[in-house]
Coordinates of C-alpha atoms and ligand atoms in Angstrom, one line a residue:
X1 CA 80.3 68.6 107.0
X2 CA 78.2 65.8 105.8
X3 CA 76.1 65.9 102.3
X4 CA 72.9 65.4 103.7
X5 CA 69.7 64.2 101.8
X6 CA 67.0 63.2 104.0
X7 CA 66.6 62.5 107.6
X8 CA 63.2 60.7 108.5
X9 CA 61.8 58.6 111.4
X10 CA 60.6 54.9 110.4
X11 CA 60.7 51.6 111.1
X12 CA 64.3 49.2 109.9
X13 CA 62.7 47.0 107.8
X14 CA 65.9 45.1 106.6
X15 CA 68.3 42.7 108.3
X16 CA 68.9 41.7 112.2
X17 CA 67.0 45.3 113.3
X18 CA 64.3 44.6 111.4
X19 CA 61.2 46.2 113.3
X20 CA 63.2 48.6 115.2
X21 CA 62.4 52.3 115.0
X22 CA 64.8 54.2 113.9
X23 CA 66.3 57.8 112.5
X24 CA 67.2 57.4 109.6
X25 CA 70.0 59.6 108.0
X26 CA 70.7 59.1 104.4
X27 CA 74.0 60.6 102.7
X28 CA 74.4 61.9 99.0
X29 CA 76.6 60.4 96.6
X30 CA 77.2 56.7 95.4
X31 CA 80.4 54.8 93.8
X32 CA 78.2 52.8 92.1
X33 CA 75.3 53.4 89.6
X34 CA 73.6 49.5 90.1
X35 CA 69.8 49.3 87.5
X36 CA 67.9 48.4 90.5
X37 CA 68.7 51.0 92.6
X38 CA 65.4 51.8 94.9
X39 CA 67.0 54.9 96.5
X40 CA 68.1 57.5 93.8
X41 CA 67.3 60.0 95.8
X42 CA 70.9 59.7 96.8
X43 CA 71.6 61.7 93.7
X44 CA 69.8 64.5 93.9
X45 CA 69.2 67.4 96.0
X46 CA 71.4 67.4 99.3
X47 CA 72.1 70.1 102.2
X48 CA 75.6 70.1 103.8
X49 CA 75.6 70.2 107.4
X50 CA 78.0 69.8 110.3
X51 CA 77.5 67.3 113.2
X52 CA 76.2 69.4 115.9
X53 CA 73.3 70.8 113.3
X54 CA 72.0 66.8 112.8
X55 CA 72.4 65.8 116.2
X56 CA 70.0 68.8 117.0
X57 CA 67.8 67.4 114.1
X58 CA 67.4 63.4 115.5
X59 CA 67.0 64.2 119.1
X60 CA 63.5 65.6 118.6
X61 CA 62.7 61.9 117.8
X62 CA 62.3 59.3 120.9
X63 CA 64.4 56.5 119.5
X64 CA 68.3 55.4 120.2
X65 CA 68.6 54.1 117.0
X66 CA 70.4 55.6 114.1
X67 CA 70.5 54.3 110.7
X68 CA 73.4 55.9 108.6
X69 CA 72.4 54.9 104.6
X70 CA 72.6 56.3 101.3
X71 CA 73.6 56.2 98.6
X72 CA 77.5 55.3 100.1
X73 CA 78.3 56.1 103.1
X74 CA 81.3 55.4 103.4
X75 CA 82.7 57.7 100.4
X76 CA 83.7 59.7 103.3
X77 CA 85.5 59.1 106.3
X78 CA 82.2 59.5 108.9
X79 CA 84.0 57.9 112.2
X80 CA 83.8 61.3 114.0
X81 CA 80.1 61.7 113.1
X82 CA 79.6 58.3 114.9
X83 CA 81.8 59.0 117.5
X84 CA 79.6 62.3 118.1
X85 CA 76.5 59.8 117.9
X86 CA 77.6 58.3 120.3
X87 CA 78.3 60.7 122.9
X88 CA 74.5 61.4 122.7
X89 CA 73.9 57.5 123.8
X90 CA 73.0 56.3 119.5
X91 CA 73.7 52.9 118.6
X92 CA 74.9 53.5 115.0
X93 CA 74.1 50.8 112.2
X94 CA 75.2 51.6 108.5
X95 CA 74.5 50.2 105.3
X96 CA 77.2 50.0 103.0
X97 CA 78.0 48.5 99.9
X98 CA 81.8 48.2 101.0
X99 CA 83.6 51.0 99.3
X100 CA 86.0 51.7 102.4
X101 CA 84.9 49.8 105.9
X102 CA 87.5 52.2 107.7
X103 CA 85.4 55.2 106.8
X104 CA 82.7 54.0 109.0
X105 CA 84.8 50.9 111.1
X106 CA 83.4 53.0 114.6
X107 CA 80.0 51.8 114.1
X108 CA 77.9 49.5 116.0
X109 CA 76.5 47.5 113.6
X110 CA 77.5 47.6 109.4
X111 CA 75.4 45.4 107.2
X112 CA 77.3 44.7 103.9
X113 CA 74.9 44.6 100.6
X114 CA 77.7 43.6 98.3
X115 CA 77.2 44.4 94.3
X116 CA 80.2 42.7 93.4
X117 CA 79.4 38.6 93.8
X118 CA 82.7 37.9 92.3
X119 CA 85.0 39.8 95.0
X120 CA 83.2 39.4 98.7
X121 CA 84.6 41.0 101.9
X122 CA 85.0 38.5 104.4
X123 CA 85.8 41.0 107.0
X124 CA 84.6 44.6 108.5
X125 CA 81.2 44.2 108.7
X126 CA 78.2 42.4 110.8
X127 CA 75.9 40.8 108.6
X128 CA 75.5 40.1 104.6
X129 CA 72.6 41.6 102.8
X130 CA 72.5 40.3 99.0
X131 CA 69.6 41.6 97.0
X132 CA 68.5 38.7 94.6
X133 CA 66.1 38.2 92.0
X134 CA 64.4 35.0 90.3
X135 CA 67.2 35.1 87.8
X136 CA 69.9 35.9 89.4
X137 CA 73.7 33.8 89.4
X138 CA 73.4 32.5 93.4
X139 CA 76.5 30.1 93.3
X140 CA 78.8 32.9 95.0
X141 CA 76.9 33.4 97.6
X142 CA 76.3 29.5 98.0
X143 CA 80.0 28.9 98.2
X144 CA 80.6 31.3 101.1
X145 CA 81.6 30.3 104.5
X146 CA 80.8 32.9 107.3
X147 CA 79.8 33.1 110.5
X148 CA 78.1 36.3 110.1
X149 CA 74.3 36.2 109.2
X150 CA 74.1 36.5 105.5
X151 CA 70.7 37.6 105.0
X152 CA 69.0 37.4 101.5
X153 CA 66.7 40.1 100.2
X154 CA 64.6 39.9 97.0
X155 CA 65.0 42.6 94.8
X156 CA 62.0 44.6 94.5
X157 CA 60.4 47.7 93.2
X158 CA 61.0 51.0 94.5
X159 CA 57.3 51.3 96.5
X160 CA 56.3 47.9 96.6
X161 CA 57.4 44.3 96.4
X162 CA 58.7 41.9 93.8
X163 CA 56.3 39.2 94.2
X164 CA 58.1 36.5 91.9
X165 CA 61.4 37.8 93.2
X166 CA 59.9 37.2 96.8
X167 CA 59.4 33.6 96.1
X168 CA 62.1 33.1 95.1
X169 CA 63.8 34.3 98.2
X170 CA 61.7 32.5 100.2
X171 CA 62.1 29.0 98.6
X172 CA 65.9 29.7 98.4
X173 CA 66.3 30.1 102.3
X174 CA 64.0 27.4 102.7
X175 CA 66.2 25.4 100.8
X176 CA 69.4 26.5 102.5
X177 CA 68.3 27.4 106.0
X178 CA 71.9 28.7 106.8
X179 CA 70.5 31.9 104.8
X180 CA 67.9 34.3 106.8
X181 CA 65.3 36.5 104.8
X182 CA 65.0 40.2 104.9
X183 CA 61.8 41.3 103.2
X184 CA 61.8 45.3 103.4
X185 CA 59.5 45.3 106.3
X186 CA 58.7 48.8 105.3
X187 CA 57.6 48.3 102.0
X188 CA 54.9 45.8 103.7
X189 CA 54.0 48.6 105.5
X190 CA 53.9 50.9 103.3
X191 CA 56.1 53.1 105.2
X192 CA 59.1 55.4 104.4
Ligands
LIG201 S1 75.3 50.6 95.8 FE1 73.2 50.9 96.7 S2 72.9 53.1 96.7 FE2 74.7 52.7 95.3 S3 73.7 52.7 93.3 FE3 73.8 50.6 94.1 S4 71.8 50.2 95.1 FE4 72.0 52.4 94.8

């Protein structure tokens, strides 16, 4: 069973998928409680379900592409979800904030949105997603090395953008051109 909180249609409007559309599937629960949190929902009302009850629910949508978020998902070991997800023909991504990679090490893509600066995971994910602001401390993520995209997003508001956060962003990956940007294409959009 699987604590489920929302499942919704929309465009990925973060990191390499960015503009693809995709189901989204958003878990309940989070390790951490971070200030800026955009997605409380996480905490709130959920519905437990079992695979076979969800995959029903996403095929009435068009695209391939699932989007596994929360909250964490990873508090729970979701391999055989994706596994099932896959047997349908999904490509799964999942955001995570790197609780436990094994819990969800079967998917296709995992983008890693660290919270922790001080104690980066090198390994068990696809791409970095840091969410900065004007003030943030940015030597850590300076100093790494990685061959994976590390992919800087501004920290913004919960239905709309950061504008002085934004610029930030923008003249920081301008600066270092190693960095990409991920602006929540959806908020642009003013979608979901
Ligand atoms: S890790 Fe993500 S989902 Fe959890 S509290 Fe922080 S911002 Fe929210």
């Amino acid at each position: 069973m699987l604590k489920i909180v929302e499942i919704f249609y929309s465009i990925q409007g973060e990191g390499k998928f960015s503009g693809y559309p995709c189901v989204f599937i958003r878990l309940h629960g989070c390790n951490l409680d971070c200030h800026f949190c955009d997605e409380d929902l996480h905490k709130g009302f959920f519905e437990s379900k079992e695979s076979k009850e969800i995959l029903e629910n996403i095929k009435k949508y068009p695209t391939k592409q699932v989007v596994i978020t929360g909250g964490e998902p990873s508090l729970n070991d979701i391999n055989g979800f994706i596994d099932a997800l896959h047997v349908e023909g999904y490509h799964v991504a999942v955001e995570s904030n790197g609780y436990k990679f094994e819990h969800i090490k079967n998917a296709d893509w995992i983008t890693y949105s660290p919270k922790d600066w001080n104690a980066l995971h090198v390994e068990g994910f696809n791409e970095y997603k840091f969410i900065v602001e004007k003030n943030s401390n940015i030597e850590k993520i300076l100093e790494l090395k990685s061959d994976k995209p590390i992919y800087i997003q501004p920290q913004n508001h919960k239905d709309s953008i950061d504008k002085n956060n934004t610029e930030f962003c923008i003249e920081l990956v301008k600066k270092y051109p190693h960095f990409r940007l991920s602006v929540q294409l959806h908020k642009y959009l003013g979608v979901e």
